[in-house]
XYZ file of N, CA and C in Angstrom:
474
model
N 226.328 185.744 -45.226
C 224.904 185.511 -44.740
C 225.879 183.867 -44.822
N 224.764 183.158 -44.319
C 225.008 181.685 -43.658
C 225.484 180.647 -45.107
N 226.486 180.178 -44.325
C 226.895 178.966 -45.365
C 225.767 177.505 -45.173
N 225.730 176.568 -46.047
C 225.159 174.990 -45.835
C 226.280 174.184 -45.292
N 225.799 173.572 -44.594
C 227.365 172.616 -44.256
C 226.987 171.465 -45.352
N 228.013 170.981 -45.749
C 228.302 169.823 -46.642
C 229.114 168.785 -46.308
N 228.329 167.874 -47.608
C 229.304 166.445 -47.035
C 229.756 165.983 -48.649
N 230.981 164.907 -49.148
C 230.739 164.461 -50.506
C 230.221 163.159 -50.123
N 229.221 162.949 -51.013
C 229.134 161.501 -50.787
C 229.448 160.822 -52.100
N 229.718 159.516 -50.912
C 230.413 158.446 -52.612
C 229.219 158.073 -53.278
N 228.948 157.816 -54.428
C 228.015 157.627 -55.868
C 226.744 156.962 -54.979
N 227.397 155.914 -54.789
C 226.039 154.664 -53.901
C 224.805 155.634 -53.307
N 225.380 157.176 -52.680
C 224.988 157.499 -51.561
C 223.940 158.714 -52.366
N 224.117 159.418 -53.428
C 224.035 160.385 -53.884
C 222.246 160.313 -54.383
N 221.870 161.156 -53.900
C 220.266 160.969 -54.457
C 220.343 161.464 -56.475
N 219.398 160.460 -56.705
C 219.763 161.155 -58.175
C 218.143 161.767 -58.741
N 218.782 162.380 -59.430
C 218.021 163.713 -60.064
C 217.940 164.829 -59.226
N 216.467 165.459 -59.325
C 216.506 166.990 -58.186
C 215.833 166.687 -56.971
N 216.304 165.258 -56.402
C 215.742 164.554 -54.832
C 217.221 164.795 -54.305
N 216.622 164.257 -52.950
C 217.304 164.443 -51.448
C 217.076 163.122 -51.167
N 217.823 162.666 -50.395
C 217.794 161.295 -49.402
C 218.264 161.095 -47.856
N 217.515 160.336 -47.269
C 217.567 160.216 -45.923
C 219.028 159.038 -45.781
N 220.014 159.974 -45.244
C 221.566 158.979 -44.657
C 221.613 158.350 -43.340
N 221.030 157.744 -42.930
C 221.293 157.176 -41.503
C 222.153 155.828 -41.356
N 223.061 155.410 -42.027
C 223.603 154.176 -42.120
C 224.912 154.383 -42.325
N 225.323 156.070 -42.540
C 227.147 156.565 -42.825
C 227.749 155.763 -41.948
N 228.627 155.254 -41.882
C 230.158 154.731 -41.005
C 230.400 155.788 -40.328
N 230.897 155.677 -38.715
C 231.972 156.979 -38.607
C 233.141 156.373 -38.503
N 233.967 157.138 -39.734
C 235.098 156.520 -40.087
C 236.093 157.761 -39.988
N 236.022 158.736 -38.584
C 237.288 159.581 -38.541
C 238.460 158.807 -37.264
N 238.135 157.773 -37.022
C 239.298 156.477 -35.890
C 240.051 156.048 -37.071
N 239.295 155.614 -38.444
C 239.470 154.923 -39.449
C 240.771 155.515 -40.065
N 242.830 155.039 -39.716
C 243.773 155.243 -40.932
C 243.647 155.152 -42.450
N 242.533 154.929 -43.182
C 241.526 154.500 -44.285
C 241.349 156.076 -45.123
N 240.837 156.583 -43.440
C 239.801 157.893 -44.271
C 240.722 159.010 -44.339
N 241.939 159.077 -44.299
C 242.544 160.605 -44.408
C 244.202 159.792 -44.876
N 243.912 158.765 -44.919
C 245.116 157.630 -45.152
C 246.294 158.153 -44.572
N 246.211 157.884 -43.077
C 247.027 158.492 -42.552
C 246.755 158.009 -40.980
N 248.267 157.132 -40.558
C 247.981 156.731 -39.189
C 247.820 157.846 -38.370
N 249.046 159.221 -38.403
C 248.475 160.100 -37.897
C 247.385 161.075 -37.921
N 247.182 160.950 -38.527
C 245.262 161.707 -38.575
C 244.084 160.291 -37.631
N 244.341 159.259 -38.076
C 243.464 158.457 -36.974
C 244.104 158.694 -35.716
N 245.347 158.699 -35.400
C 245.746 158.921 -33.790
C 245.308 160.140 -33.218
N 245.209 161.714 -34.364
C 244.584 162.970 -34.300
C 243.520 162.947 -33.694
N 242.604 161.939 -34.377
C 241.460 161.995 -33.994
C 241.018 161.065 -32.911
N 241.793 159.954 -32.508
C 241.525 159.605 -31.730
C 242.215 160.285 -30.153
N 242.998 160.964 -29.986
C 243.387 161.695 -29.288
C 242.547 163.063 -29.095
N 242.149 163.353 -30.117
C 240.730 164.344 -29.814
C 239.467 163.885 -29.012
N 238.944 162.518 -29.645
C 238.048 161.653 -29.128
C 238.289 161.381 -27.610
N 239.025 160.692 -27.242
C 239.661 160.788 -25.421
C 238.915 162.323 -25.001
N 239.508 163.317 -25.706
C 239.611 164.434 -24.822
C 237.865 165.161 -24.552
N 237.407 164.808 -25.794
C 235.905 165.186 -25.721
C 235.149 164.255 -24.592
N 235.309 163.006 -24.877
C 234.525 162.002 -23.914
C 234.989 162.259 -22.437
N 236.393 163.229 -22.307
C 236.540 163.422 -20.961
C 235.954 164.401 -20.527
N 235.877 165.367 -21.471
C 235.124 166.877 -20.936
C 233.639 166.183 -21.164
N 232.973 164.929 -21.450
C 231.447 164.330 -21.588
C 230.517 165.292 -22.584
N 231.513 165.076 -23.716
C 230.709 165.860 -25.198
C 229.871 164.294 -25.433
N 228.729 164.767 -25.605
C 228.127 163.544 -26.562
C 228.306 163.281 -28.067
N 229.004 163.785 -28.340
C 229.313 164.259 -29.757
C 231.110 164.085 -29.783
N 231.947 163.528 -30.458
C 233.345 163.235 -30.477
C 233.755 162.404 -31.648
N 234.605 162.325 -32.316
C 235.046 161.581 -33.551
C 234.436 160.062 -33.826
N 234.676 159.817 -32.682
C 234.359 158.082 -32.880
C 232.237 157.844 -33.167
N 231.904 159.026 -32.925
C 230.239 158.832 -33.144
C 230.081 159.831 -34.072
N 230.789 160.564 -34.730
C 229.942 161.659 -35.787
C 230.661 161.845 -36.974
N 230.742 162.983 -37.463
C 230.798 163.557 -39.077
C 231.196 164.424 -38.947
N 232.676 165.015 -39.870
C 232.567 166.005 -40.318
C 231.738 166.686 -41.764
N 231.619 167.986 -41.312
C 231.144 168.614 -42.788
C 231.748 169.960 -42.766
N 231.692 170.655 -43.932
C 232.062 171.890 -44.516
C 231.421 172.669 -44.657
N 231.730 173.962 -44.803
C 231.113 175.196 -45.094
C 230.942 175.438 -46.275
N 232.012 174.427 -47.078
C 232.234 174.808 -48.213
C 231.925 173.476 -49.503
N 231.114 173.942 -50.763
C 231.109 172.747 -51.157
C 231.866 172.225 -52.224
N 233.084 172.978 -52.298
C 234.148 172.627 -53.015
C 234.975 171.526 -52.606
N 235.493 172.335 -51.142
C 235.659 171.305 -50.036
C 235.129 169.732 -50.117
N 233.631 169.627 -49.530
C 233.132 168.723 -50.015
C 233.299 167.639 -51.154
N 233.104 168.265 -52.382
C 233.019 167.376 -53.202
C 234.870 166.600 -53.553
N 235.753 167.330 -53.099
C 236.912 166.570 -53.242
C 236.725 165.252 -52.142
N 235.351 164.869 -51.461
C 235.228 163.535 -50.926
C 234.358 162.811 -51.600
N 233.402 163.389 -52.998
C 232.205 162.881 -53.081
C 231.027 163.880 -53.883
N 230.215 163.659 -54.943
C 229.153 165.026 -54.540
C 228.959 165.449 -53.706
N 228.973 166.764 -53.607
C 228.861 167.387 -52.398
C 227.350 167.749 -52.227
N 226.807 167.474 -51.286
C 225.532 167.839 -50.408
C 225.448 168.443 -49.260
N 224.505 169.309 -49.080
C 224.292 169.965 -48.283
C 223.384 169.196 -46.775
N 223.625 168.769 -45.791
C 223.508 168.253 -44.762
C 222.441 169.204 -44.281
N 221.409 167.771 -43.478
C 220.494 168.566 -42.575
C 220.187 167.107 -41.710
N 220.902 167.251 -40.345
C 220.710 166.494 -39.344
C 219.201 166.493 -38.774
N 218.783 164.986 -38.619
C 217.371 164.520 -38.582
C 217.474 164.380 -36.695
N 215.996 164.354 -36.415
C 216.412 164.199 -34.541
C 216.266 165.317 -34.338
N 215.850 165.404 -33.024
C 216.047 166.137 -31.802
C 217.173 166.163 -31.077
N 218.338 165.345 -30.901
C 219.455 165.376 -30.496
C 220.588 165.795 -31.182
N 220.682 167.036 -32.205
C 221.226 166.801 -33.195
C 222.706 167.471 -32.482
N 223.897 167.463 -32.287
C 225.095 168.557 -31.778
C 226.257 168.492 -32.258
N 226.920 169.868 -32.227
C 227.829 170.136 -33.062
C 229.178 170.795 -32.606
N 230.516 170.802 -33.343
C 231.410 171.156 -32.586
C 232.435 171.623 -34.068
N 232.959 173.234 -33.685
C 234.286 173.421 -34.612
C 235.296 174.289 -33.459
N 236.012 174.509 -34.480
C 237.330 175.471 -34.087
C 237.334 176.106 -34.034
N 237.558 177.191 -32.829
C 237.476 179.226 -33.185
C 238.331 179.763 -33.922
N 238.860 178.831 -34.270
C 239.688 179.682 -35.650
C 238.932 178.955 -36.902
N 237.971 178.653 -36.886
C 236.618 178.200 -37.832
C 237.962 177.777 -39.349
N 238.546 176.639 -38.833
C 239.804 176.374 -39.793
C 239.341 174.527 -39.665
N 239.966 173.515 -40.184
C 240.093 172.181 -40.448
C 240.184 171.660 -38.927
N 239.238 169.994 -39.099
C 239.868 169.628 -38.052
C 241.264 169.065 -38.388
N 241.407 168.721 -39.911
C 242.252 167.673 -40.081
C 243.093 168.258 -41.904
N 244.001 168.551 -42.406
C 245.580 168.572 -41.086
C 245.321 169.440 -39.879
N 245.711 169.665 -38.803
C 245.981 170.889 -38.130
C 246.828 171.592 -38.415
N 246.129 172.709 -38.761
C 247.504 174.140 -38.816
C 248.134 174.985 -38.123
N 247.414 175.140 -36.650
C 248.304 175.101 -35.330
C 247.622 174.492 -34.101
N 247.762 174.640 -33.206
C 247.667 173.709 -31.799
C 247.961 175.320 -30.998
N 246.548 174.507 -30.151
C 246.242 175.554 -29.307
C 244.858 176.592 -29.239
N 244.146 175.277 -30.004
C 242.661 176.089 -30.529
C 241.848 175.641 -29.351
N 240.629 176.635 -29.815
C 239.581 176.161 -28.547
C 238.573 175.407 -29.285
N 237.974 174.173 -28.811
C 236.995 173.538 -29.409
C 235.617 174.133 -28.824
N 234.868 174.455 -29.837
C 233.326 174.881 -28.942
C 231.964 174.300 -29.349
N 230.955 174.444 -28.878
C 230.193 173.150 -29.071
C 229.006 174.318 -29.319
N 227.745 173.741 -29.877
C 226.473 174.064 -29.997
C 225.683 174.431 -28.497
N 226.590 173.648 -27.706
C 225.934 173.893 -26.035
C 226.328 175.465 -25.471
N 227.720 175.727 -26.080
C 228.182 176.360 -25.077
C 228.525 178.088 -26.175
N 228.322 177.728 -27.339
C 228.757 179.298 -28.506
C 227.565 178.887 -29.834
N 227.769 179.813 -30.335
C 226.312 180.194 -31.483
C 226.795 179.451 -32.827
N 226.366 178.295 -33.519
C 226.766 177.485 -34.730
C 227.176 178.755 -35.796
N 226.115 179.555 -36.126
C 225.681 180.717 -37.001
C 227.367 181.547 -37.309
N 228.063 181.413 -36.146
C 229.303 181.932 -36.085
C 230.093 181.214 -36.746
N 230.113 179.835 -37.176
C 230.904 179.020 -37.803
C 229.888 178.611 -39.520
N 228.329 179.388 -39.269
C 228.296 179.285 -40.925
C 228.973 180.122 -41.927
N 229.315 181.316 -41.132
C 229.270 182.482 -41.666
C 231.210 182.534 -42.394
N 231.785 180.865 -42.061
C 233.170 181.090 -42.686
C 233.153 179.960 -43.237
N 234.256 180.338 -45.041
C 233.811 179.547 -45.897
C 235.007 179.009 -45.441
N 234.590 177.523 -45.551
C 235.498 176.599 -45.816
C 235.626 176.178 -44.005
N 234.734 176.215 -43.007
C 234.859 175.709 -41.474
C 234.555 174.696 -41.634
N 234.968 173.720 -40.945
C 234.808 171.829 -40.780
C 234.090 171.879 -39.671
N 232.668 171.098 -39.432
C 232.007 171.028 -38.521
C 231.627 170.209 -38.318
N 232.010 169.129 -36.971
C 231.670 167.955 -36.800
C 230.810 167.973 -35.986
N 229.638 167.056 -36.083
C 228.238 166.902 -35.643
C 227.387 165.020 -35.899
N 226.467 165.103 -34.665
C 226.114 164.006 -34.389
C 224.434 164.150 -34.684
N 224.282 163.359 -34.644
C 222.495 162.943 -34.948
C 222.233 161.561 -35.236
N 221.273 161.339 -34.218
C 220.929 159.859 -34.232
C 219.744 159.341 -35.053
N 219.177 160.495 -35.745
C 218.089 160.331 -36.309
C 218.744 160.317 -38.071
N 220.036 160.157 -38.127
C 221.055 160.445 -39.392
C 220.795 161.310 -40.164
N 220.634 161.979 -41.316
C 220.824 163.433 -41.704
C 220.215 163.910 -43.600
N 219.659 164.744 -43.685
C 218.991 164.524 -45.065
C 220.555 165.054 -45.754
N 220.217 164.298 -47.175
C 221.269 164.963 -48.128
C 220.588 165.750 -49.566
N 221.452 166.658 -49.541
C 220.399 167.206 -50.700
C 221.721 168.196 -51.518
N 221.805 167.487 -52.788
C 222.873 167.417 -53.716
C 222.824 168.841 -53.947
N 223.675 169.797 -53.737
C 224.515 171.180 -54.201
C 223.818 171.958 -54.851
N 223.396 171.452 -56.359
C 222.843 171.829 -57.658
C 221.595 172.251 -56.925
N 221.379 172.071 -55.813
C 219.857 172.511 -55.246
C 219.760 173.422 -54.876
N 221.084 173.853 -54.653
C 221.155 175.106 -52.925
C 220.223 176.321 -53.422
N 220.297 177.070 -54.366
C 219.594 178.198 -54.912
C 218.390 177.802 -54.726
N 217.697 176.591 -55.156
C 216.212 176.416 -54.654
C 216.024 176.181 -53.560
N 216.409 175.636 -52.862
C 216.511 175.312 -51.775
C 216.808 176.234 -50.350
N 217.372 177.287 -50.788
C 217.879 178.685 -50.104
C 216.589 179.122 -50.758
N 216.135 179.658 -51.479
C 214.219 180.135 -51.931
C 213.319 179.957 -50.708
N 213.402 178.507 -50.822
C 212.097 177.978 -50.468
C 212.411 178.093 -48.602
N 213.546 178.049 -48.163
C 213.571 178.217 -47.034
C 213.063 179.914 -46.572
N 213.613 180.538 -47.756
C 213.650 182.589 -47.559
C 212.045 182.570 -47.535
N 210.871 181.573 -48.472
C 209.985 181.831 -48.487
C 209.032 181.746 -47.632
N 209.386 180.410 -46.628
C 209.083 179.500 -45.584
C 209.239 180.693 -44.231
N 210.199 181.897 -44.267
C 210.177 182.348 -42.973
C 208.962 183.793 -43.458
N 208.954 183.910 -44.330
C 207.961 185.212 -44.720
C 206.423 185.190 -44.751
């Protein structure tokens, strides 16, 4: 079955109670050495940014966020919340091995995008990181509401 995409939200951005929040001012931080507390990570993302820009991709580390299909992994960064990109121009990228952007576990992976591949394959892998960009921000729904959200989404398709 498909998994939701999650981000860990700091307390200041976490919706209260059983609500959701629109996040439209989340800073892009993948090029910042403080994000992973690593100059090596920042250099990796800067190189990837250049490669993606040279490939004329609209999203890249300098203007995107990372999400994961694992709420447990997301909770390492804050309160796990499923994310739902807003606006007509959302775009996604992930590696063909369905693993993390950082730390890099192996070289020679292929970067896939929703323009050339089916995102649903990535959503079936537990712990797959997905880069996303959405000019309209995103809706964040705390993971404790996953069951109700999934039920509502299923009922809407019937």
